[in-house]
Short mmCIF file of C-alpha atoms in Angstrom, two decimals:
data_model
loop_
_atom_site.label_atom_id
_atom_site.label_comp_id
_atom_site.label_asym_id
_atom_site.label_seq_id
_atom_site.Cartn_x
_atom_site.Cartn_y
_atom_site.Cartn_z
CA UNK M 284 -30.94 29.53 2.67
CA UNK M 285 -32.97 31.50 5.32
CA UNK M 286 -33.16 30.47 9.16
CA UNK M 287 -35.72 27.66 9.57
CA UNK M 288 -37.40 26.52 12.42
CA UNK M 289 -35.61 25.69 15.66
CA UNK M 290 -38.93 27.37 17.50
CA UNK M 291 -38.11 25.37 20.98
CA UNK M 292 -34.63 25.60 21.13
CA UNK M 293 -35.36 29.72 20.66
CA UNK M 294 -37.38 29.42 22.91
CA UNK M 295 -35.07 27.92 25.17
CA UNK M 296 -32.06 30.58 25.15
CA UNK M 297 -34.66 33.22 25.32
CA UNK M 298 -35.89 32.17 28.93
CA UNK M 299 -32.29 31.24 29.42
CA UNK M 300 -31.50 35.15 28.69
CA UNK M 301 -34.23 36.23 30.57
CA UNK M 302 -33.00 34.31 33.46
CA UNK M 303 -29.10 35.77 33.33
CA UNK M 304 -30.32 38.90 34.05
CA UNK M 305 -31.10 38.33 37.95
CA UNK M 306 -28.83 35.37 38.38
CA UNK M 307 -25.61 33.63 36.46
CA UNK M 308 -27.00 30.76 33.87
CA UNK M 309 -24.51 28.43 31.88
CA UNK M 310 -25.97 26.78 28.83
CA UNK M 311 -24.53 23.85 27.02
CA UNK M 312 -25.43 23.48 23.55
CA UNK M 313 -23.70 20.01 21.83
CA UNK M 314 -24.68 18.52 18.31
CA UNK M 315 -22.71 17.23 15.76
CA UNK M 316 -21.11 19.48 13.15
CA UNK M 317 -22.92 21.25 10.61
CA UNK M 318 -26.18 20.56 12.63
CA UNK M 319 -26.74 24.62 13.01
CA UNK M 320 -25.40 25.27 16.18
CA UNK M 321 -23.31 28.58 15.84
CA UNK M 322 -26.82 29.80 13.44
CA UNK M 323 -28.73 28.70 16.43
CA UNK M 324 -27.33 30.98 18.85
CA UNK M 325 -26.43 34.14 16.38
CA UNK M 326 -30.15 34.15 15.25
CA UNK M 327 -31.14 33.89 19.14
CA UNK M 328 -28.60 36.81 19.80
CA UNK M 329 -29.59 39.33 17.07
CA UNK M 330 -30.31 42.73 18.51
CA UNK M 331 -28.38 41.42 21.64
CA UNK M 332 -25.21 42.82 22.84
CA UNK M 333 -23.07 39.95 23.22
CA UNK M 334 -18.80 38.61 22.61
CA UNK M 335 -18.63 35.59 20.15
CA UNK M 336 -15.33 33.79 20.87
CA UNK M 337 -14.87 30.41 18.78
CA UNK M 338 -11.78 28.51 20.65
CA UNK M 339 -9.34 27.58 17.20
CA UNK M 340 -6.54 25.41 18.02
CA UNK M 341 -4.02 28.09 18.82
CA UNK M 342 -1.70 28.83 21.89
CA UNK M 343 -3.42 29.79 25.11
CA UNK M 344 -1.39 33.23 24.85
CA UNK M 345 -2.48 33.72 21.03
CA UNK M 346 -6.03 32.58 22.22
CA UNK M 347 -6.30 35.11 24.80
CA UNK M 348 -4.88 37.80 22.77
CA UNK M 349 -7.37 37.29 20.32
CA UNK M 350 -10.50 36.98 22.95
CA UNK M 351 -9.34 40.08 24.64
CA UNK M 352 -9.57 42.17 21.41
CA UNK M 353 -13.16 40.65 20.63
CA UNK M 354 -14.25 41.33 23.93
CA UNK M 355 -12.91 44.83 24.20
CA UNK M 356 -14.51 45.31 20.83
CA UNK M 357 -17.96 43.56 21.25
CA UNK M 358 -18.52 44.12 24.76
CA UNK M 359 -16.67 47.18 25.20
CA UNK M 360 -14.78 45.23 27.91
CA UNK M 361 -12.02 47.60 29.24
CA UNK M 362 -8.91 45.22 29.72
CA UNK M 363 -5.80 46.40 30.58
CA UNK M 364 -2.07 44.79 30.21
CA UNK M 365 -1.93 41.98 27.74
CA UNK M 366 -3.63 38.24 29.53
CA UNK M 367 -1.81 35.04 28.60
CA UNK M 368 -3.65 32.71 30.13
CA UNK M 369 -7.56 32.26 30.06
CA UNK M 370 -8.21 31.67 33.58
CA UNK M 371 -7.49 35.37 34.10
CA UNK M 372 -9.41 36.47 30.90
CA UNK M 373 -12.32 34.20 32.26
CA UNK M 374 -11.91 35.57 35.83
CA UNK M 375 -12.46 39.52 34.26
CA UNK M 376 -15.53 38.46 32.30
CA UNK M 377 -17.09 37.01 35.35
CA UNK M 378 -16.17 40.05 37.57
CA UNK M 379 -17.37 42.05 35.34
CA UNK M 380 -20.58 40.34 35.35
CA UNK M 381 -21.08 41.56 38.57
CA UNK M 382 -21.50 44.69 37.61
CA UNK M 383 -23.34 44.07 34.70
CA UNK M 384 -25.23 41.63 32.64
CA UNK M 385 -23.25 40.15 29.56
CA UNK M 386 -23.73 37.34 27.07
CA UNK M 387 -20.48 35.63 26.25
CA UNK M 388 -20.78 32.42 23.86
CA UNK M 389 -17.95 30.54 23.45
CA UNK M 390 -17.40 28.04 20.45
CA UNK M 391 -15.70 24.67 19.87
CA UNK M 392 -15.48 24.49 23.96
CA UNK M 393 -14.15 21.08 23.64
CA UNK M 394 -10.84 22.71 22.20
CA UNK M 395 -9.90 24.56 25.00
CA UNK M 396 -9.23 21.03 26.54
CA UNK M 397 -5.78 20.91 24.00
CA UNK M 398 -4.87 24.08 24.95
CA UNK M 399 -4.04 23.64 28.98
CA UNK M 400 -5.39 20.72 30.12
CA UNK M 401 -5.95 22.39 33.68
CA UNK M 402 -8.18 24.64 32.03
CA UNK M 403 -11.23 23.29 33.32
CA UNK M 404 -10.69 23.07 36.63
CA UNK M 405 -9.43 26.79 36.59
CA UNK M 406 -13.21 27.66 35.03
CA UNK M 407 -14.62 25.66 37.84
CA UNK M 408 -12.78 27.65 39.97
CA UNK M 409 -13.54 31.10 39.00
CA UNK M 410 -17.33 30.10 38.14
CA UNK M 411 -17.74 28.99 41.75
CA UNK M 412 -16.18 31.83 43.36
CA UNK M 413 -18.26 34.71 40.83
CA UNK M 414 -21.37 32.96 39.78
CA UNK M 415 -23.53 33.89 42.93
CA UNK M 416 -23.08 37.59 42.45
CA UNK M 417 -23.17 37.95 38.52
CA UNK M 418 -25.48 38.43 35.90
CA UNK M 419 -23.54 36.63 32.87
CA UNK M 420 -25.29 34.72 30.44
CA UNK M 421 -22.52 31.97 29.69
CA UNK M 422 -23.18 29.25 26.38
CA UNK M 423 -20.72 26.97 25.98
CA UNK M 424 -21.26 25.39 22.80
CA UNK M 425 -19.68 21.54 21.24
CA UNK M 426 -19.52 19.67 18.26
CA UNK M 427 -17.25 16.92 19.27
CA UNK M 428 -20.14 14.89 21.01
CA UNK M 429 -17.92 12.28 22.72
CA UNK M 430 -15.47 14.86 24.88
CA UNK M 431 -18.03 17.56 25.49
CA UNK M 432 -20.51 14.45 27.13
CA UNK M 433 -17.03 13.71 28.74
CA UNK M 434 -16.82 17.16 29.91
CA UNK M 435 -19.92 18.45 31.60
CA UNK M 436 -21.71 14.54 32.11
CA UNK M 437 -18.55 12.74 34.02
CA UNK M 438 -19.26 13.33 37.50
CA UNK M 439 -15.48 12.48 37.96
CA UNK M 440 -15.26 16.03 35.86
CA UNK M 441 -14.46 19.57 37.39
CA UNK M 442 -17.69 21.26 34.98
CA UNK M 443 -19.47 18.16 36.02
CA UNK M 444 -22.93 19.87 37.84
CA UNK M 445 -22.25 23.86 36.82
CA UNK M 446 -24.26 23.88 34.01
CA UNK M 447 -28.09 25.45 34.44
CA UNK M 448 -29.39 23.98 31.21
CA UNK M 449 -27.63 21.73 28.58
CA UNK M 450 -29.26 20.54 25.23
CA UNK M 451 -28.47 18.93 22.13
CA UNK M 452 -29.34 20.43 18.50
CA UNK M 453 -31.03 17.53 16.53
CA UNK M 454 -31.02 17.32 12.33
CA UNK M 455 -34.68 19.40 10.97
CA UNK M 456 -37.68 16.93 11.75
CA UNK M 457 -38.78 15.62 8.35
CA UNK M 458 -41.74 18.47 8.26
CA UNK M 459 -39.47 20.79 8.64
CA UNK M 460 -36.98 19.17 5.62
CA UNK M 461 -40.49 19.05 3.45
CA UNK M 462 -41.27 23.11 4.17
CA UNK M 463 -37.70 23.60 3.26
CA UNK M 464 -38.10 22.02 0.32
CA UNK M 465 -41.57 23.16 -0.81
CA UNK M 466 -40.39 26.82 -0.29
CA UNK M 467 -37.05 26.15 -3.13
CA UNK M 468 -39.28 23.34 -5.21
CA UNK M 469 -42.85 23.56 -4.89
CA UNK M 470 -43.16 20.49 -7.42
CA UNK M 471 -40.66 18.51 -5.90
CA UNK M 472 -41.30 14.41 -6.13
CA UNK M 473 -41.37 11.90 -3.04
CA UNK M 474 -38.29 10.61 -4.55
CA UNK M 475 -36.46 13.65 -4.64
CA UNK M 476 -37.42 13.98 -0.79
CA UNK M 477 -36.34 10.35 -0.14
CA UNK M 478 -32.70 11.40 -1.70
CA UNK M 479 -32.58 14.17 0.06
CA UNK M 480 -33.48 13.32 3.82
CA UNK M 481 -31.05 9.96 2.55
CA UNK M 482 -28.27 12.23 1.85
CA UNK M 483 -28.64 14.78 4.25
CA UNK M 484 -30.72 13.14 7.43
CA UNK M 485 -32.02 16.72 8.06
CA UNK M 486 -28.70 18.18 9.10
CA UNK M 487 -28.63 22.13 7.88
CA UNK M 488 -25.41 22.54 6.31
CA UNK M 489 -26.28 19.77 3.75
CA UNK M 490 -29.55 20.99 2.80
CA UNK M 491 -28.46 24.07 2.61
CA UNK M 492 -25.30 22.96 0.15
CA UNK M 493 -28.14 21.29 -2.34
CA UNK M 494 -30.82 23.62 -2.09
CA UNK M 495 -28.51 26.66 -2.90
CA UNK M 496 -26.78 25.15 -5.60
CA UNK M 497 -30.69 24.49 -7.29
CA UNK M 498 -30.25 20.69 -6.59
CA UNK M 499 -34.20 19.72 -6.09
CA UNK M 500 -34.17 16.46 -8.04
CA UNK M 501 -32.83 12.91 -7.35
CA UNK M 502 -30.29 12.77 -10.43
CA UNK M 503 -28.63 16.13 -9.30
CA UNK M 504 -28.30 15.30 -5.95
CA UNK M 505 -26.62 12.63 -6.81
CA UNK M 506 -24.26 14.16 -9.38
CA UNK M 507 -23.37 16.88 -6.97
CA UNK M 508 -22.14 14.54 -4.44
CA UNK M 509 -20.21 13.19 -7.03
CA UNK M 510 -19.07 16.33 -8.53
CA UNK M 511 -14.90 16.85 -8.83
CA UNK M 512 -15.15 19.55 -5.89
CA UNK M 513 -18.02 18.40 -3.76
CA UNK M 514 -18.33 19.09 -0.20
CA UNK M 515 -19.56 15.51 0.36
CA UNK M 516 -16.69 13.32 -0.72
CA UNK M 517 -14.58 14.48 2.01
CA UNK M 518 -16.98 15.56 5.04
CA UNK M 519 -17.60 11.66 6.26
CA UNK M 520 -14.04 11.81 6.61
CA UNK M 521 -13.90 15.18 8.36
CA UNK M 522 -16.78 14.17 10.70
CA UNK M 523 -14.64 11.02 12.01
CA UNK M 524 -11.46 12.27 12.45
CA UNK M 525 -12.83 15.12 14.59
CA UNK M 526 -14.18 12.19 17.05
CA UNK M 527 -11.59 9.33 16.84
CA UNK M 528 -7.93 9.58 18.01
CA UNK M 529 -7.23 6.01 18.92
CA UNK M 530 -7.88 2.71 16.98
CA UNK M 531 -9.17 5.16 14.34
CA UNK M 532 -8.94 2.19 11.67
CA UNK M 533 -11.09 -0.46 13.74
CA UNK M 534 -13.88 2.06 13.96
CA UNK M 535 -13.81 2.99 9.90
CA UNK M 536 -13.88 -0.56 9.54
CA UNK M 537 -16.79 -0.95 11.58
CA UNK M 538 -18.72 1.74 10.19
CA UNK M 539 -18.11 0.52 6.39
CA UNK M 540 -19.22 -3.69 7.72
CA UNK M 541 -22.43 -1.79 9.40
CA UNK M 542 -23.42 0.74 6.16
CA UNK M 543 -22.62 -2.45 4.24
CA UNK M 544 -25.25 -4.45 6.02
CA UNK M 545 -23.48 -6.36 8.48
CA UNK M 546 -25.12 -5.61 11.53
CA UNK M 547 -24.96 -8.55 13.99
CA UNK M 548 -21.94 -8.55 16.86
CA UNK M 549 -21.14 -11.84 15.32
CA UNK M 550 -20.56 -10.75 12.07
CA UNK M 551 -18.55 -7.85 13.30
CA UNK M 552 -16.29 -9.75 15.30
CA UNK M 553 -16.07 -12.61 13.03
CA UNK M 554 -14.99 -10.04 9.79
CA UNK M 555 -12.59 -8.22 11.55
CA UNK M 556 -11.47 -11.23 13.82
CA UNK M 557 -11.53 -9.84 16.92
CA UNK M 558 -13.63 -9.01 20.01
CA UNK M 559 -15.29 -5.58 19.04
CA UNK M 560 -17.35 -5.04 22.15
CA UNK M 561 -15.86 -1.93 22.96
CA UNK M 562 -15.48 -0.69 20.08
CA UNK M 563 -19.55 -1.06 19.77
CA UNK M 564 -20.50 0.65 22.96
CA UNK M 565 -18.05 3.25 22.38
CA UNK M 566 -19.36 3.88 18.77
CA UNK M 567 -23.06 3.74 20.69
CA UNK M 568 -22.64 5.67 24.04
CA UNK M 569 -20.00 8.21 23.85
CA UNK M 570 -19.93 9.06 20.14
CA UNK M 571 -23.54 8.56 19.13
CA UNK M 572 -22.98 7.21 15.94
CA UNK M 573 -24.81 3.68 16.16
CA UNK M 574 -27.82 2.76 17.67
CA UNK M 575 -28.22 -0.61 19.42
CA UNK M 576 -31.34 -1.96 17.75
CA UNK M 577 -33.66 -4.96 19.57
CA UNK M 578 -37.04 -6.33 19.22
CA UNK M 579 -39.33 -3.10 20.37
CA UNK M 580 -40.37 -4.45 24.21
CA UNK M 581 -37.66 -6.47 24.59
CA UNK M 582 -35.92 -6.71 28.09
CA UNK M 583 -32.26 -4.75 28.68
CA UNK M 584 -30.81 -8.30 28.75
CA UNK M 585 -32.23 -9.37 25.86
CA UNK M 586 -29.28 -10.63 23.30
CA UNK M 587 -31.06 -10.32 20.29
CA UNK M 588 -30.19 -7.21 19.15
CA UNK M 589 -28.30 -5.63 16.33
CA UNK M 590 -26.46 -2.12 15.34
CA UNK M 591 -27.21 0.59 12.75
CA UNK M 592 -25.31 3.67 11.68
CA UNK M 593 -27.44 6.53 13.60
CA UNK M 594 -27.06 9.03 11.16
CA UNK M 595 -27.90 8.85 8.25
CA UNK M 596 -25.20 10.87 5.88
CA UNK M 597 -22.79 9.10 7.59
CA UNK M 598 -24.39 6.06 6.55
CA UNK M 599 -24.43 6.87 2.96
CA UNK M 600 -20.83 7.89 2.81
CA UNK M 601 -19.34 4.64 4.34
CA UNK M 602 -21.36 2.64 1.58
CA UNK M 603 -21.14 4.74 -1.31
CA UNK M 604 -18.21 7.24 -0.83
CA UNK M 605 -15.33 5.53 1.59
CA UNK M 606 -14.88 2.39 -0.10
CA UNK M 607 -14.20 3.71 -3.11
CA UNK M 608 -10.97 6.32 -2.13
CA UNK M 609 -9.15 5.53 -4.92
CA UNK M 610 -12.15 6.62 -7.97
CA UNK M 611 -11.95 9.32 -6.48
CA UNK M 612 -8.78 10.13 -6.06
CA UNK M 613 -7.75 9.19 -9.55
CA UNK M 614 -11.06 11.24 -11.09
CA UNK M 615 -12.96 8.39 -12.15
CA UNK M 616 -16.21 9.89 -10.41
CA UNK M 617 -18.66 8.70 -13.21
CA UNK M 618 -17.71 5.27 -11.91
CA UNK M 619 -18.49 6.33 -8.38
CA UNK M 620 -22.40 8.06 -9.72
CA UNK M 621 -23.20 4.47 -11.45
CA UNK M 622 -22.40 2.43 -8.84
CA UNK M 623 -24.25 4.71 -6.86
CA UNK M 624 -27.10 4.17 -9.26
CA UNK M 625 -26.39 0.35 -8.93
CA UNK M 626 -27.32 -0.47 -5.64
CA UNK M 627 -29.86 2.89 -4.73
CA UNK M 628 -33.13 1.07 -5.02
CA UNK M 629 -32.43 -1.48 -2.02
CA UNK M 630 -30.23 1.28 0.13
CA UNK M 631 -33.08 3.76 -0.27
CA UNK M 632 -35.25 1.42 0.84
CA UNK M 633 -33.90 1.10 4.07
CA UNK M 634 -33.78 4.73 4.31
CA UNK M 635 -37.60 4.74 3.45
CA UNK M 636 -38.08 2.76 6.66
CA UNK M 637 -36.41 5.21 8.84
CA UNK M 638 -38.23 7.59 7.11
CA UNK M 639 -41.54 6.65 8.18
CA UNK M 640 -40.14 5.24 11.89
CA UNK M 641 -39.00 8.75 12.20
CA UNK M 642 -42.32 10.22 11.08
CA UNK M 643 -44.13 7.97 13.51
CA UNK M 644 -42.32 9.45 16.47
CA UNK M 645 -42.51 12.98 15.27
CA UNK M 646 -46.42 12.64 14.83
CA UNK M 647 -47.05 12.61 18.81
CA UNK M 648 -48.80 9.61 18.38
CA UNK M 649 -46.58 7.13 19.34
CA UNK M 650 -44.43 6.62 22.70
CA UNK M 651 -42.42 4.01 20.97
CA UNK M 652 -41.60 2.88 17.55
CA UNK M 653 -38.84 0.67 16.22
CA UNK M 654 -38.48 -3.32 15.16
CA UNK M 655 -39.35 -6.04 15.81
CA UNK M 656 -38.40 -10.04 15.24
CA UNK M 657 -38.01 -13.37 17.01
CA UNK M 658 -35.12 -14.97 18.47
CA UNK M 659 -34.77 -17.02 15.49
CA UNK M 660 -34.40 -14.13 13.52
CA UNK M 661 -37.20 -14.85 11.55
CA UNK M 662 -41.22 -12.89 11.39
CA UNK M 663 -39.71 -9.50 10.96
CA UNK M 664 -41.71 -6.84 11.18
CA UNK M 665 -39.97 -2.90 9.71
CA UNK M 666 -42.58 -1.13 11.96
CA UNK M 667 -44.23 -1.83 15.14
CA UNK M 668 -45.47 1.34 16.85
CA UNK M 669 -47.31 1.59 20.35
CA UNK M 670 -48.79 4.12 22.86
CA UNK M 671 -48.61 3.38 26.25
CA UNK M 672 -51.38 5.77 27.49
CA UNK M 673 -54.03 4.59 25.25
CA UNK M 674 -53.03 0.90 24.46
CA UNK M 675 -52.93 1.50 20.77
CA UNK M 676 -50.57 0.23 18.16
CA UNK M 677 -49.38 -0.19 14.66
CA UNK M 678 -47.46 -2.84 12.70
CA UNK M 679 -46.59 -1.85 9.07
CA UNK M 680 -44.53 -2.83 6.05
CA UNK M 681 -42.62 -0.36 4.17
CA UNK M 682 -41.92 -1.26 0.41
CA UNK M 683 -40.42 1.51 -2.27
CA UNK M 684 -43.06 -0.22 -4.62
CA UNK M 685 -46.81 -0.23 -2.86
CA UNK M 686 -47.42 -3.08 -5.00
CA UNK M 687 -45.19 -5.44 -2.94
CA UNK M 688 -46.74 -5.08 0.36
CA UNK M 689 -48.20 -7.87 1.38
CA UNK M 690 -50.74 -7.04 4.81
CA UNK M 691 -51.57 -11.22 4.93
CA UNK M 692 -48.36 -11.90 5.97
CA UNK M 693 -47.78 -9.11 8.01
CA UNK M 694 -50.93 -10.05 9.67
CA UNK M 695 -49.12 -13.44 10.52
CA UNK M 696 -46.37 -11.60 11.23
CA UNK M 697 -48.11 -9.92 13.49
CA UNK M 698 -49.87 -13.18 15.40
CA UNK M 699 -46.47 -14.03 16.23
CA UNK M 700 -45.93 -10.69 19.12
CA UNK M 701 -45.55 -12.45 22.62
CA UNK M 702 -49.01 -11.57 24.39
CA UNK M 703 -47.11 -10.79 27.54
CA UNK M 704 -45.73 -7.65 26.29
CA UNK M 705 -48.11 -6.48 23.39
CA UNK M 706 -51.40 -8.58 24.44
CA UNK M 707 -52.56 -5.27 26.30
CA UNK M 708 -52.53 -3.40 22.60
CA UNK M 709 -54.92 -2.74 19.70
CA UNK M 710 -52.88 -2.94 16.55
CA UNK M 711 -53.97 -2.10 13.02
CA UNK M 712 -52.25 -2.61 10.30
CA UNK M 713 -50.58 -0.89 7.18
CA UNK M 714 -48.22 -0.38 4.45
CA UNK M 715 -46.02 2.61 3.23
CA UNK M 716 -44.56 2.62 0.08
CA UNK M 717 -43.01 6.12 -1.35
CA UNK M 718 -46.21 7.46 -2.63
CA UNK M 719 -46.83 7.88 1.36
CA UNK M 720 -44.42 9.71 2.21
#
């Protein structure tokens, strides 16, 4: 699959290049895995002289062995004796940046934290010392979300403050997913779209596993994932264990109560019998993978609030892939595709209401979109979008079938919005159903 999109975040490293020429930037790139982060910066690099060094989980003296031979090689670094430990294979790249301007990206930062745990404070070190005089344009890039936040957004941190610019790589925006798929399917149906942004929530690896292997329609979508030697059946896993070390089970078990529709604290707590407050804000704040949902407008106090998986693969393998170890271990995958087939009307409908929440914020037209409901739980509304400049708004329903929206009772739905948040707003009213998207 070619290189799509990712205009701004081109744009980006290009004025961050631009900039390392006169004076020393550091970039921080995070995202989760597969999002397109090491395509991101190769693609922004081409025609650039610059050292690629991807931090595998090796000694520091088998590290730096390796670094010094792609350095010498890429950069046409002159380095002389054999360097053990990366403090003094950092401390030659930055003198040499002194002299002249370089590019060094290094991958998987978050490693070098299990190779010498002193290592960052031996990078602050040098950094602060070098960067005033050099011309190096440094990228560290992360995929572990949770210890490279730790790393360069804990002022208690030695990196804490060095960076010049940090960003995070998001999935493709749905229009982007829809060019993608236009350009391999032209005749592609709004179902096959729903499966795939359901599957793949946009991030590039996935796409790029279905499109290439000529998957364009629902059904073999479906069978791939399901397929004897399929990339999907073990990734959720692979995704996880990169983030969790400790109470690795509570979280799973979380995760599959959550994709399983058991979003409340209470329920949480009450299935797994124990207080799982932690766990929550853990699973919300430092790994990113939930997202604390409330009423949209609702105060930070507010208690009426409930969690969803953030992304979205990750939300289709704990329903549909985790629970179910043992199919697939003992090759009874047909099983796994029909119950699949079982239950995909009412999960993809859920999906279908990200879908067009996401679509809503991508549009420009909306400052906020979410939920919204009452205390009681009741008068639930799947879309209520406003704008804060111009005091307009939208409430909708979002049905797979068009023919079950129902814009009466939304419109009572609707009379039921406290006037002392939304009273200021002009609402109208509509429904999506698949043929909108």
């Amino acid at each position: 699959m070619k290189f799509y999109d990712r205009e701004t975040e081109l744009e980006a490293l290009h004025n961050t290049y631009e900039q390392s020429l006169t004076s020393a930037t550091f970039t921080v790139l995070m995202g989760r895995r597969r999002v397109g982060k090491t395509s991101l910066l190769l693609h922004a690099m081409e025609g650039k002289e610059y050292a690629y060094l991807f931090v595998s989980k090796d000694s520091e003296a088998m590290l730096c062995n390796k670094f010094q031979a792609i350095l010498e090689q890429q950069l046409h670094l002159p380095i002389y004796g054999t360097i053990t430990r990366f403090r003094d294979l950092f401390e030659v790249i930055m003198r040499e940046s002194i002299k002249r301007h370089i590019t060094v990206i290094i991958d998987e930062f978050q490693n070098l934290a299990k190779i010498n745990a002193a290592i960052f404070s031996e990078i602050q070190d040098i950094w602060d010392r070098y960067h005033a005089q050099s011309h190096i344009n440094l990228i560290a890039s992360g995929s572990i979300m949770a210890i490279m936040k730790h790393i360069f957004e804990d002022k208690n941190e030695p990196l804490y403050g060095r960076p010049t610019s940090k960003f995070t790589l998001r999935p493709f925006s749905i229009a982007v997913l829809k060019q993608i798929f236009a350009d391999h399917c032209p005749n592609y149906t709004n179902e096959d779209l729903l499966c795939l942004y359901m599957i793949t929530g946009g991030v590039a690896k996935y796409v790029e596993l279905l499109m290439d292997a000529g998957c364009y329609t629902k059904e073999k979508m479906l069978n791939y994932v399901c397929r004897l030697d399929s990339y999907f059946l073990t990734e959720g896993r692979d995704v996880i264990n990169t983030e969790f070390s400790a109470d690795y089970n509570t979280y799973y078990s979380i995760l599959q109560l959550m994709a399983n529709g058991s979003n409340r604290r209470t329920d949480i707590d009450g299935a797994l019998q124990k207080d799982c407050g932690t766990y929550l804000t853990n699973l919300e704040k430092n790994f990113g993978m939930v997202v604390r949902l409330k009423p949209l407008l609702a105060s930070a106090q507010s208690k009426t609030s409930s969690y969803e998986i953030a992304d979205l693969f990750l939300r289709f393998w704990f329903r549909f892939i985790c629970p179910y170890q043992s199919l697939i271990e003992s090759g009874q995958l047909k099983l796994l595709r029909t119950n699949i087939n079982t239950h995909y009307e009412r999960f993809s409908g859920k999906t279908l209401e990200r879908y067009f929440q996401t679509l809503l914020m991508e549009s420009d037209e909306f400052s906020q979109v979410g939920y919204w409901w009452d205390r009681k739980g009741e008068n639930e509304m799947d879309i209520v979008a406003i704008n804060e400049f111009t005091h307009q708004g939208l409430i909708a329903e979002v049905k797979r079938n068009e023919q079950k929206i129902n814009l009466h009772a939304l419109s009572e739905k609707a009379d039921k919005l406290p006037s002392a948040e939304f009273g200021r707003y002009q609402f109208r009213l509509c429904g999506f159903s698949i043929k909108d998207m």
